Tab-separated table of C-alpha atoms and ligand atoms in Angstrom:
chain	number	residue	atom	x	y	z
X	1	MET	CA	-4.452	-21.448	-5.349
X	2	LYS	CA	-1.659	-19.592	-7.094
X	3	VAL	CA	-1.013	-15.836	-6.781
X	4	GLU	CA	-1.139	-14.490	-10.350
X	5	ASN	CA	-0.396	-10.830	-10.961
X	6	ASP	CA	-1.716	-9.371	-14.217
X	7	ASN	CA	0.880	-7.742	-16.460
X	8	GLY	CA	-0.955	-4.425	-16.873
X	9	CYS	CA	0.738	-2.313	-14.238
X	10	SER	CA	2.239	0.814	-15.827
X	11	TRP	CA	4.662	1.397	-12.941
X	12	ILE	CA	6.142	-2.076	-13.333
X	13	ASN	CA	6.139	-1.842	-17.121
X	14	ASP	CA	8.166	1.399	-16.839
X	15	LEU	CA	11.068	-0.650	-15.414
X	16	ASN	CA	13.626	-2.822	-17.180
X	17	PRO	CA	12.545	-6.471	-17.028
X	18	ARG	CA	14.362	-8.438	-14.342
X	19	THR	CA	16.933	-11.018	-15.426
X	20	ASN	CA	18.414	-12.526	-12.250
X	21	ILE	CA	15.382	-14.610	-11.215
X	22	ARG	CA	15.786	-17.831	-9.221
X	23	SER	CA	13.075	-20.166	-7.988
X	24	LEU	CA	13.174	-22.768	-5.251
X	25	LEU	CA	13.899	-26.111	-6.956
X	26	SER	CA	15.204	-28.255	-4.086
X	27	ASN	CA	15.083	-28.549	-0.318
X	28	GLU	CA	16.875	-25.871	1.719
X	29	GLU	CA	17.658	-25.062	5.343
X	30	CYS	CA	18.117	-21.597	6.751
X	31	ASP	CA	18.166	-19.520	9.919
X	32	TRP	CA	15.443	-17.165	8.738
X	33	LEU	CA	12.708	-17.453	6.147
X	34	ILE	CA	10.786	-14.355	5.130
X	35	VAL	CA	7.647	-15.008	3.100
X	36	GLY	CA	6.506	-12.185	0.797
X	37	ALA	CA	8.849	-9.759	-0.986
X	38	GLY	CA	6.995	-6.447	-0.993
X	39	TYR	CA	8.108	-3.388	1.005
X	40	THR	CA	7.598	-5.327	4.250
X	41	GLY	CA	9.473	-8.521	3.373
X	42	LEU	CA	12.257	-6.726	1.487
X	43	SER	CA	12.794	-4.308	4.361
X	44	ALA	CA	12.752	-7.136	6.902
X	45	ALA	CA	15.328	-9.026	4.812
X	46	ARG	CA	17.513	-5.954	4.407
X	47	LYS	CA	17.516	-5.243	8.135
X	48	LEU	CA	17.972	-8.870	9.198
X	49	GLY	CA	20.838	-9.225	6.730
X	50	GLN	CA	22.516	-6.165	8.230
X	51	ILE	CA	22.029	-7.272	11.837
X	52	ASN	CA	22.989	-10.926	11.268
X	53	SER	CA	25.582	-10.923	8.485
X	54	ASN	CA	26.671	-14.502	9.315
X	55	LEU	CA	23.185	-16.070	9.159
X	56	LYS	CA	21.461	-17.545	6.130
X	57	ILE	CA	18.273	-15.704	5.231
X	58	ILE	CA	15.832	-16.805	2.537
X	59	LEU	CA	13.228	-14.452	1.101
X	60	ALA	CA	10.524	-16.184	-0.946
X	61	ASP	CA	7.765	-14.727	-3.086
X	62	ALA	CA	4.956	-16.397	-4.991
X	63	GLN	CA	5.508	-14.001	-7.901
X	64	LEU	CA	8.302	-11.623	-8.849
X	65	ALA	CA	9.630	-9.615	-5.923
X	66	GLY	CA	8.003	-6.214	-5.539
X	67	GLU	CA	5.363	-6.897	-8.180
X	68	GLY	CA	2.450	-7.340	-5.766
X	69	ALA	CA	0.764	-4.302	-4.196
X	70	SER	CA	4.163	-2.715	-3.523
X	71	GLY	CA	4.791	-2.148	-7.221
X	72	ARG	CA	1.151	-1.460	-8.125
X	73	ASN	CA	-0.009	1.216	-5.716
X	74	SER	CA	-0.797	4.882	-6.285
X	75	GLY	CA	2.485	6.151	-4.879
X	76	TYR	CA	1.267	8.404	-2.035
X	77	LEU	CA	3.678	8.280	0.871
X	78	VAL	CA	1.294	9.767	3.402
X	79	ASP	CA	1.795	11.797	6.566
X	80	THR	CA	-1.934	11.952	7.341
X	81	THR	CA	-5.110	10.232	6.240
X	82	LEU	CA	-8.611	11.579	6.467
X	83	ASN	CA	-10.892	10.287	9.191
X	84	ASP	CA	-14.268	11.664	10.102
X	85	GLY	CA	-14.726	13.257	13.478
X	86	PHE	CA	-11.795	13.173	15.880
X	87	THR	CA	-13.490	15.634	18.122
X	88	SER	CA	-12.736	14.096	21.515
X	89	ASN	CA	-9.298	14.097	23.096
X	90	LYS	CA	-9.192	10.297	23.098
X	91	GLU	CA	-9.752	10.223	19.341
X	92	LEU	CA	-7.170	12.933	18.901
X	93	GLN	CA	-4.645	10.837	20.825
X	94	ASN	CA	-5.461	7.836	18.626
X	95	TYR	CA	-5.023	9.936	15.512
X	96	LYS	CA	-1.680	11.173	16.808
X	97	LYS	CA	-0.510	7.585	17.346
X	98	LYS	CA	-1.352	6.836	13.740
X	99	ALA	CA	0.335	9.984	12.439
X	100	ASP	CA	3.458	9.223	14.511
X	101	ILE	CA	3.716	5.893	12.684
X	102	TYR	CA	3.266	7.598	9.298
X	103	SER	CA	6.000	10.054	10.202
X	104	LEU	CA	8.418	7.236	11.111
X	105	GLY	CA	7.448	5.554	7.829
X	106	ILE	CA	8.366	8.646	5.808
X	107	ASN	CA	11.699	8.906	7.633
X	108	VAL	CA	12.641	5.295	6.978
X	109	VAL	CA	11.882	5.531	3.240
X	110	LYS	CA	13.789	8.832	3.066
X	111	LYS	CA	16.763	7.204	4.781
X	112	PHE	CA	16.667	4.223	2.410
X	113	ILE	CA	16.613	6.340	-0.746
X	114	LYS	CA	19.373	8.595	0.570
X	115	GLU	CA	21.598	5.698	1.573
X	116	HIS	CA	21.188	3.899	-1.756
X	117	GLN	CA	20.879	6.985	-3.980
X	118	VAL	CA	17.516	5.802	-5.275
X	119	ASN	CA	15.712	7.721	-7.983
X	120	CYS	CA	12.012	7.065	-7.381
X	121	ASP	CA	10.637	10.397	-8.657
X	122	TRP	CA	10.387	11.622	-5.053
X	123	ASN	CA	8.310	14.797	-4.910
X	124	GLU	CA	7.477	16.555	-1.635
X	125	SER	CA	4.438	18.031	-3.330
X	126	GLY	CA	1.983	17.564	-0.472
X	127	LYS	CA	-1.454	16.183	-1.299
X	128	TYR	CA	-5.107	17.145	-1.612
X	129	PHE	CA	-8.280	15.709	-0.130
X	130	ALA	CA	-11.050	16.946	-2.413
X	131	SER	CA	-14.697	16.570	-3.336
X	132	SER	CA	-17.155	17.961	-5.855
X	133	LYS	CA	-19.731	18.192	-3.061
X	134	ILE	CA	-19.604	21.496	-1.243
X	135	GLU	CA	-21.356	19.893	1.768
X	136	ASP	CA	-18.169	17.889	2.366
X	137	LYS	CA	-16.680	21.111	3.761
X	138	LYS	CA	-18.079	19.993	7.148
X	139	ILE	CA	-15.816	16.934	7.062
X	140	LEU	CA	-12.847	19.037	6.032
X	141	ASP	CA	-13.465	21.593	8.783
X	142	ASN	CA	-13.371	18.778	11.352
X	143	PHE	CA	-10.254	17.351	9.757
X	144	SER	CA	-8.663	20.791	9.657
X	145	ASN	CA	-9.244	21.122	13.431
X	146	THR	CA	-7.484	17.819	14.033
X	147	LEU	CA	-4.565	18.779	11.799
X	148	ALA	CA	-4.269	22.207	13.441
X	149	LYS	CA	-4.200	20.675	16.946
X	150	LEU	CA	-1.406	18.334	15.870
X	151	GLY	CA	0.554	21.009	14.022
X	152	PHE	CA	0.150	19.787	10.409
X	153	GLU	CA	0.439	22.636	7.923
X	154	HIS	CA	-2.603	22.718	5.652
X	155	SER	CA	-5.135	24.961	3.943
X	156	ILE	CA	-8.741	24.698	2.755
X	157	LEU	CA	-9.255	25.517	-0.913
X	158	GLY	CA	-12.277	26.325	-3.059
X	159	ASN	CA	-13.102	25.552	-6.675
X	160	LYS	CA	-10.982	28.307	-8.238
X	161	GLU	CA	-7.751	27.463	-6.404
X	162	LEU	CA	-8.277	23.732	-6.965
X	163	SER	CA	-9.004	24.262	-10.620
X	164	ASP	CA	-5.845	26.396	-11.041
X	165	ARG	CA	-3.671	23.830	-9.312
X	166	LEU	CA	-5.173	20.616	-10.715
X	167	GLY	CA	-6.310	21.664	-14.171
X	168	SER	CA	-9.762	20.235	-13.449
X	169	ASN	CA	-12.902	22.139	-12.630
X	170	PHE	CA	-14.488	19.085	-10.987
X	171	TYR	CA	-13.648	19.741	-7.349
X	172	ASN	CA	-15.518	22.348	-5.317
X	173	ILE	CA	-13.881	21.910	-1.941
X	174	GLY	CA	-10.509	20.583	-0.879
X	175	LEU	CA	-7.883	20.517	1.821
X	176	TYR	CA	-4.214	20.666	0.944
X	177	THR	CA	-1.647	19.212	3.335
X	178	LYS	CA	1.935	20.314	2.876
X	179	GLY	CA	3.262	16.982	4.120
X	180	GLY	CA	3.068	13.864	1.998
X	181	ILE	CA	5.221	12.705	-0.873
X	182	LEU	CA	4.389	11.450	-4.346
X	183	LEU	CA	6.712	8.818	-5.766
X	184	HIS	CA	7.073	6.054	-8.340
X	185	PRO	CA	6.251	2.907	-6.320
X	186	GLY	CA	7.796	0.553	-8.879
X	187	LYS	CA	11.145	2.325	-8.830
X	188	LEU	CA	11.178	2.361	-5.028
X	189	VAL	CA	10.472	-1.332	-4.593
X	190	ARG	CA	12.836	-2.340	-7.420
X	191	ALA	CA	15.619	-0.492	-5.576
X	192	MET	CA	14.807	-2.581	-2.490
X	193	VAL	CA	15.158	-5.754	-4.572
X	194	ASP	CA	18.436	-4.589	-6.105
X	195	THR	CA	20.063	-3.712	-2.790
X	196	LEU	CA	19.383	-6.880	-0.782
X	197	PRO	CA	22.379	-7.882	1.369
X	198	SER	CA	24.516	-10.762	0.076
X	199	ASN	CA	23.379	-13.188	2.804
X	200	VAL	CA	19.762	-12.913	1.624
X	201	PHE	CA	18.792	-15.593	-0.944
X	202	LEU	CA	15.793	-14.519	-2.975
X	203	TYR	CA	13.514	-17.194	-4.465
X	204	GLU	CA	10.772	-15.924	-6.756
X	205	ASN	CA	7.804	-17.620	-8.406
X	206	SER	CA	7.962	-19.793	-5.292
X	207	CYS	CA	4.658	-19.923	-3.456
X	208	LEU	CA	4.460	-21.157	0.128
X	209	LEU	CA	1.690	-23.753	0.101
X	210	ASN	CA	1.537	-24.634	3.779
X	211	TRP	CA	3.734	-24.718	6.867
X	212	TYR	CA	3.943	-26.375	10.243
X	213	LYS	CA	5.981	-25.870	13.340
X	214	ASN	CA	7.986	-28.550	15.116
X	215	LYS	CA	9.812	-28.132	18.375
X	216	ASP	CA	13.101	-27.118	16.760
X	217	PHE	CA	12.229	-25.895	13.304
X	218	ILE	CA	9.481	-24.713	10.995
X	219	SER	CA	8.837	-26.736	7.883
X	220	CYS	CA	7.549	-24.864	4.823
X	221	ASN	CA	6.221	-26.642	1.750
X	222	PHE	CA	6.660	-25.075	-1.654
X	223	LYS	CA	5.734	-26.692	-4.971
X	224	ASN	CA	9.310	-27.763	-5.749
X	225	GLY	CA	10.943	-28.024	-2.360
X	226	ILE	CA	10.754	-27.770	1.401
X	227	ILE	CA	12.463	-25.040	3.410
X	228	LYS	CA	13.347	-25.909	6.989
X	229	THR	CA	13.934	-22.761	8.978
X	230	LYS	CA	14.612	-21.862	12.594
X	231	ASN	CA	12.639	-18.611	12.383
X	232	ILE	CA	10.020	-17.181	10.082
X	233	ILE	CA	8.563	-13.771	9.258
X	234	PHE	CA	5.279	-13.594	7.378
X	235	ALA	CA	5.066	-10.518	5.151
X	236	THR	CA	2.359	-11.569	2.697
X	237	ASN	CA	-0.032	-8.721	3.557
X	238	GLY	CA	-3.290	-9.368	1.608
X	239	PHE	CA	-2.442	-13.088	1.643
X	240	LEU	CA	-1.897	-13.479	5.397
X	241	LYS	CA	-5.374	-14.894	5.852
X	242	SER	CA	-4.843	-17.515	3.130
X	243	LEU	CA	-1.844	-18.825	5.099
X	244	GLY	CA	-3.905	-18.951	8.274
X	245	ILE	CA	-2.092	-15.987	9.854
X	246	LYS	CA	-4.162	-13.774	12.172
X	247	SER	CA	-7.198	-14.961	10.219
X	248	ASN	CA	-9.697	-13.375	12.558
X	249	TYR	CA	-8.103	-9.967	12.307
X	250	ASN	CA	-7.498	-9.238	8.615
X	251	PHE	CA	-9.128	-9.661	5.240
X	252	PRO	CA	-8.060	-8.940	1.647
X	253	ILE	CA	-9.569	-6.242	-0.540
X	254	THR	CA	-8.810	-5.980	-4.257
X	255	LEU	CA	-8.228	-2.568	-5.817
X	256	THR	CA	-7.937	-1.675	-9.496
X	257	ALA	CA	-6.242	1.304	-11.099
X	258	SER	CA	-5.700	2.656	-14.592
X	259	MET	CA	-3.009	4.880	-16.064
X	260	THR	CA	-3.326	7.001	-19.201
X	261	ARG	CA	-0.670	7.491	-21.811
X	262	ARG	CA	1.447	10.624	-21.504
X	263	LEU	CA	-0.629	13.684	-22.401
X	264	SER	CA	0.475	15.476	-25.573
X	265	ASP	CA	1.817	19.040	-25.340
X	266	GLU	CA	-1.499	20.294	-26.659
X	267	GLU	CA	-3.575	18.253	-24.184
X	268	PHE	CA	-1.354	19.324	-21.323
X	269	LYS	CA	-1.628	22.991	-22.304
X	270	GLY	CA	-5.406	22.529	-22.546
X	271	ILE	CA	-5.587	21.672	-18.857
X	272	GLY	CA	-3.310	24.525	-17.794
X	273	GLU	CA	0.038	22.677	-17.511
X	274	PRO	CA	-0.374	21.797	-13.808
X	275	LYS	CA	2.561	20.657	-11.675
X	276	GLU	CA	2.506	17.052	-10.453
X	277	TRP	CA	-0.357	16.544	-7.939
X	278	GLY	CA	-2.252	13.848	-6.051
X	279	VAL	CA	-5.871	13.960	-4.852
X	280	LEU	CA	-7.378	11.596	-2.318
X	281	PRO	CA	-11.153	11.341	-1.938
X	282	ILE	CA	-13.055	12.733	1.033
X	283	ARG	CA	-15.693	9.996	0.815
X	284	PRO	CA	-13.894	6.661	1.295
X	285	MET	CA	-14.977	5.014	-1.983
X	286	GLY	CA	-14.274	8.073	-4.144
X	287	ALA	CA	-11.429	8.134	-6.669
X	288	THR	CA	-7.766	8.565	-5.915
X	289	ILE	CA	-6.398	10.484	-8.870
X	290	ARG	CA	-2.916	11.661	-9.667
X	291	MET	CA	-1.092	13.669	-12.319
X	292	THR	CA	2.366	12.162	-12.614
X	293	LYS	CA	5.625	13.965	-13.155
X	294	ASP	CA	5.607	12.775	-16.783
X	295	ARG	CA	2.016	13.978	-17.439
X	296	ARG	CA	0.144	10.695	-17.126
X	297	ILE	CA	-3.097	10.468	-15.150
X	298	LEU	CA	-3.548	7.627	-12.686
X	299	ILE	CA	-6.971	6.787	-11.304
X	300	ARG	CA	-8.050	4.222	-8.739
X	301	ASN	CA	-11.748	4.090	-8.009
X	302	THR	CA	-12.645	0.519	-7.050
X	303	ALA	CA	-12.256	-1.500	-3.855
X	304	GLU	CA	-14.010	-4.834	-3.560
X	305	ILE	CA	-14.101	-8.312	-2.140
X	306	HIS	CA	-12.782	-10.461	-4.977
X	307	ASN	CA	-10.783	-13.629	-5.363
X	308	PRO	CA	-7.395	-12.151	-4.317
X	309	TYR	CA	-5.347	-14.586	-6.398
X	310	LYS	CA	-6.283	-13.297	-9.808
X	311	MET	CA	-8.355	-10.831	-11.803
X	312	SER	CA	-9.125	-11.793	-15.401
X	313	LYS	CA	-8.571	-9.539	-18.415
X	314	SER	CA	-12.336	-9.087	-18.936
X	315	GLU	CA	-12.839	-8.152	-15.270
X	316	LEU	CA	-10.060	-5.572	-15.596
X	317	ASP	CA	-11.618	-4.236	-18.809
X	318	ASN	CA	-14.906	-3.714	-16.949
X	319	ARG	CA	-13.236	-1.740	-14.217
X	320	SER	CA	-11.315	0.258	-16.775
X	321	ILE	CA	-14.634	1.583	-18.125
X	322	SER	CA	-15.483	3.081	-14.743
X	323	GLN	CA	-11.991	4.599	-14.640
X	324	LYS	CA	-12.419	6.108	-18.083
X	325	ILE	CA	-15.656	7.725	-16.861
X	326	GLY	CA	-13.833	8.997	-13.769
X	327	ILE	CA	-11.179	10.685	-15.919
X	328	LYS	CA	-13.779	12.077	-18.336
X	329	LYS	CA	-15.719	13.671	-15.454
X	330	ARG	CA	-12.629	15.509	-14.361
X	331	PHE	CA	-11.107	16.218	-17.763
X	332	PRO	CA	-13.972	16.318	-20.313
X	333	GLN	CA	-11.677	17.869	-22.914
X	334	LEU	CA	-9.389	14.816	-23.079
X	335	ALA	CA	-9.901	12.057	-25.653
X	336	ASP	CA	-11.866	8.923	-24.704
X	337	ASP	CA	-9.136	6.420	-25.447
X	338	ILE	CA	-6.189	7.650	-23.392
X	339	ILE	CA	-6.127	4.846	-20.804
X	340	GLN	CA	-3.072	2.782	-21.561
X	341	SER	CA	-3.331	0.060	-18.939
X	342	THR	CA	-5.369	-1.240	-16.036
X	343	TRP	CA	-4.258	-3.496	-13.207
X	344	SER	CA	-5.347	-4.888	-9.872
X	345	GLY	CA	-3.613	-5.272	-6.533
X	346	VAL	CA	-4.515	-6.714	-3.161
X	347	VAL	CA	-4.375	-4.878	0.137
X	348	SER	CA	-5.096	-6.069	3.619
X	349	ARG	CA	-7.634	-4.487	5.935
X	350	THR	CA	-8.434	-4.745	9.585
X	351	ARG	CA	-11.685	-3.759	11.248
X	352	ASN	CA	-10.349	-0.689	13.050
X	353	SER	CA	-7.720	0.277	10.426
X	354	SER	CA	-4.882	-0.706	12.723
X	355	GLN	CA	-1.853	-2.669	11.565
X	356	ILE	CA	-0.466	-6.093	12.518
X	357	PHE	CA	3.016	-6.245	14.067
X	358	GLU	CA	3.480	-9.255	16.260
X	359	LYS	CA	5.295	-12.322	17.476
X	360	ILE	CA	2.562	-14.945	17.065
X	361	ASP	CA	4.521	-17.940	18.354
X	362	ASN	CA	8.104	-18.754	19.333
X	363	ASN	CA	10.251	-17.791	16.323
X	364	VAL	CA	7.195	-16.799	14.267
X	365	PHE	CA	6.626	-13.143	13.433
X	366	VAL	CA	4.213	-11.191	11.264
X	367	ALA	CA	3.938	-7.628	9.960
X	368	GLY	CA	1.311	-6.282	7.609
X	369	CYS	CA	-2.190	-4.867	7.072
X	370	TYR	CA	-1.657	-1.238	6.293
X	371	ASN	CA	-5.214	-0.557	5.207
X	372	GLY	CA	-4.146	0.984	1.924
X	373	SER	CA	-1.301	3.128	3.309
X	374	GLY	CA	1.667	0.793	3.271
X	375	ILE	CA	4.546	2.480	1.444
X	376	GLY	CA	6.070	4.087	4.515
X	377	VAL	CA	4.462	1.903	7.166
X	378	GLY	CA	5.345	-1.333	5.338
X	379	THR	CA	8.977	-0.256	5.020
X	380	LEU	CA	9.018	0.725	8.691
X	381	PHE	CA	7.248	-2.412	9.942
X	382	GLY	CA	9.508	-4.636	7.836
X	383	GLU	CA	12.661	-3.189	9.344
X	384	GLN	CA	11.286	-3.102	12.864
X	385	ILE	CA	9.862	-6.649	12.854
X	386	ALA	CA	13.370	-7.818	11.908
X	387	ILE	CA	14.779	-5.903	14.870
X	388	LYS	CA	12.085	-7.245	17.211
X	389	ALA	CA	12.724	-10.784	15.941
X	390	SER	CA	16.423	-10.264	16.709
X	391	GLU	CA	15.377	-9.509	20.306
X	392	GLU	CA	16.413	-5.894	20.189
X	393	ASN	CA	14.314	-2.866	21.022
X	394	THR	CA	13.990	0.590	19.497
X	395	LYS	CA	11.968	3.762	20.019
X	396	GLU	CA	10.212	2.913	16.741
X	397	ILE	CA	9.052	-0.446	18.157
X	398	GLU	CA	7.719	1.351	21.227
X	399	THR	CA	5.759	3.758	19.008
X	400	ILE	CA	4.411	0.914	16.873
X	401	GLU	CA	3.399	-1.118	19.898
X	402	ALA	CA	1.604	1.832	21.491
X	403	ARG	CA	-0.940	1.851	18.621
X	404	ASN	CA	-4.427	0.417	19.049
X	405	LYS	CA	-4.318	-3.266	18.174
X	406	PRO	CA	-6.516	-4.727	15.397
X	407	THR	CA	-9.913	-5.834	16.639
X	408	TRP	CA	-11.569	-9.209	16.132
X	409	LEU	CA	-13.601	-9.857	12.966
X	410	PRO	CA	-16.805	-11.900	12.727
X	411	PRO	CA	-16.487	-15.319	11.034
X	412	GLN	CA	-17.605	-16.086	7.453
X	413	PRO	CA	-20.131	-15.709	5.912
X	414	PHE	CA	-20.960	-12.760	8.218
X	415	LEU	CA	-17.642	-11.046	7.500
X	416	ASN	CA	-18.041	-10.947	3.705
X	417	LEU	CA	-21.676	-9.976	4.040
X	418	GLY	CA	-20.815	-7.116	6.399
X	419	VAL	CA	-17.907	-5.880	4.282
X	420	LYS	CA	-19.862	-6.091	1.026
X	421	THR	CA	-22.792	-4.171	2.526
X	422	ARG	CA	-20.453	-1.506	3.833
X	423	LEU	CA	-18.669	-1.184	0.478
X	424	ILE	CA	-22.004	-0.852	-1.369
X	425	TYR	CA	-23.128	1.806	1.096
X	426	GLU	CA	-19.836	3.727	0.785
X	427	ARG	CA	-19.924	3.425	-3.005
X	428	LEU	CA	-23.421	4.894	-3.072
X	429	ARG	CA	-22.354	7.704	-0.772
X	430	ALA	CA	-19.417	8.451	-3.051
X	431	ARG	CA	-21.143	7.917	-6.400
X	432	SER	CA	-20.515	11.490	-7.571
X	433	GLU	CA	-16.838	11.153	-6.614
X	434	ILE	CA	-16.032	7.929	-8.464
W	1	FAD	C1	-4.032	-0.103	-6.385
W	1	FAD	C2	-3.373	0.162	-5.055
W	1	FAD	C3	-3.148	1.473	-4.646
W	1	FAD	C4	-2.500	1.711	-3.427
W	1	FAD	N1	-2.128	2.997	-3.128
W	1	FAD	C5	-1.328	3.233	-2.062
W	1	FAD	C6	-0.774	4.517	-1.851
W	1	FAD	O1	-0.962	5.446	-2.641
W	1	FAD	N2	-0.009	4.701	-0.741
W	1	FAD	C7	0.272	3.687	0.115
W	1	FAD	O2	0.976	3.935	1.108
W	1	FAD	N3	-0.202	2.445	-0.081
W	1	FAD	C8	-0.980	2.190	-1.158
W	1	FAD	N4	-1.435	0.925	-1.392
W	1	FAD	C9	-1.149	-0.127	-0.412
W	1	FAD	C10	0.306	-0.607	-0.497
W	1	FAD	O3	0.638	-0.938	-1.809
W	1	FAD	C11	0.485	-1.817	0.423
W	1	FAD	O4	0.072	-1.471	1.722
W	1	FAD	C12	1.919	-2.276	0.485
W	1	FAD	O5	2.406	-2.552	-0.796
W	1	FAD	C13	2.051	-3.503	1.373
W	1	FAD	O6	3.353	-4.017	1.232
W	1	FAD	P1	3.664	-5.488	1.681
W	1	FAD	O7	5.068	-5.767	1.388
W	1	FAD	O8	3.207	-5.692	3.082
W	1	FAD	O9	2.703	-6.391	0.789
W	1	FAD	P2	2.748	-6.759	-0.772
W	1	FAD	O10	3.404	-5.747	-1.596
W	1	FAD	O11	1.353	-7.161	-1.102
W	1	FAD	O12	3.689	-8.030	-0.781
W	1	FAD	C14	3.253	-9.284	-0.331
W	1	FAD	C15	3.943	-10.317	-1.187
W	1	FAD	O13	3.624	-11.619	-0.680
W	1	FAD	C16	3.601	-12.504	-1.773
W	1	FAD	N5	2.855	-13.693	-1.387
W	1	FAD	C17	1.543	-13.824	-1.138
W	1	FAD	N6	1.247	-15.088	-0.802
W	1	FAD	C18	2.398	-15.788	-0.834
W	1	FAD	C19	2.751	-17.137	-0.589
W	1	FAD	N7	1.839	-18.056	-0.216
W	1	FAD	N8	4.056	-17.516	-0.739
W	1	FAD	C20	5.000	-16.604	-1.107
W	1	FAD	N9	4.717	-15.302	-1.332
W	1	FAD	C21	3.434	-14.895	-1.196
W	1	FAD	C22	2.945	-11.705	-2.885
W	1	FAD	O14	3.272	-12.235	-4.170
W	1	FAD	C23	3.498	-10.302	-2.643
W	1	FAD	O15	4.604	-10.003	-3.475
W	1	FAD	C24	-2.128	0.635	-2.583
W	1	FAD	C25	-2.367	-0.678	-2.992
W	1	FAD	C26	-2.973	-0.929	-4.215
W	1	FAD	C27	-3.212	-2.350	-4.646
């Protein structure tokens, strides 16, 4: 099967088309092969290249670098995510471990954009968790307790404040966290492609088909060549399972999103000229919705088990209808035909929402599975897996390794059945919020 990204992603289409694209056309040997060029693989390559300037590093991607989930996400660089409960001290400690990783993730992205003077529309705007259902206040009160105990600045808001800030009357209860950044994911990942060290050789449109390990090297088969490498890092995130990596611990989920055209002056005035904002749902399957800096509205309101390799145009069109309804619910005054494009992307999930960061064999490493929050964590895990693979240690690695490890998943067909049932249940629970 071939990974085939659709060409509908607005973030990617905002960028200049790439010109310097090379594919693997013959056999190669190298010291390090990194498979997958999203935030994780690009950051691993950048760090490895810095640590080992005399070694040959190959970075290979099945498509164009950065044009998988890393260029197609909603652009929330999060400091916190919403989880029900967290009432006991043990749960609070677990939440803190997670938040510590998010915090390191924000720092590493901040450092990267400072060092390379990257313009990725960085906005420390904070973020909202909101719902139209007033009964969701219970969840927010619990969440607020957790945030207060851990020292995260936040406030609970009602309909009037939310309506003033968002320009939509839809939400009746919300929680604003001061931390959290909104950015342009395409610009961020493109900067990571453009700043790869000179000892990193990037091969694109080059899909790893299969691999095996000998005593002294790892042999990797691509369509037009074989790469023999001494060490390998897998950074294929939603496609780890398809390469047989940690198969019993992760599974892919396909998300779709739509972006409107830029609102006209009149339309923007009509919704109160709000500043850039981002809302995350309180009920897991509700819509993520964002007003961009340049007055476009992004909405993501699907998550499903789907063939991860491809989504057809007609399947995207179907999902776009649900996204049009989602926008209409929130902004009834806007025209019906303002969606400009719709796209899909694949994320990786684990059962307990923990991430994968591991040496799985001698000279074989893997980082991934950010459960939908991979901008900061992917950048962090990419850099740190490169450091771990170079047999060095850091405080960041200690923090990452102190997290709860992913738990075992049931085999197929029970896994898909379980996940599908859960998604249907969550979708029903969130039907007003989609
Ligand atoms: C619609 C959507 C919204 C999201 N919103 C957010 C958000 O707001 N905030 C946030 O933090 N995260 C968000 N995410 C998640 C985030 O995008 C991911 O966690 C992150 O991009 C993971 O980065 P990565 O480098 O590990 O994986 P990816 O970016 O998926 O990169 C993996 C790469 O591996 C390549 N690959 C796969 N198989 C092979 C193979 N066999 N051979 C060679 N290459 C291969 C792929 O082509 C791909 O480029 C969202 C994701 C989606 C899809």
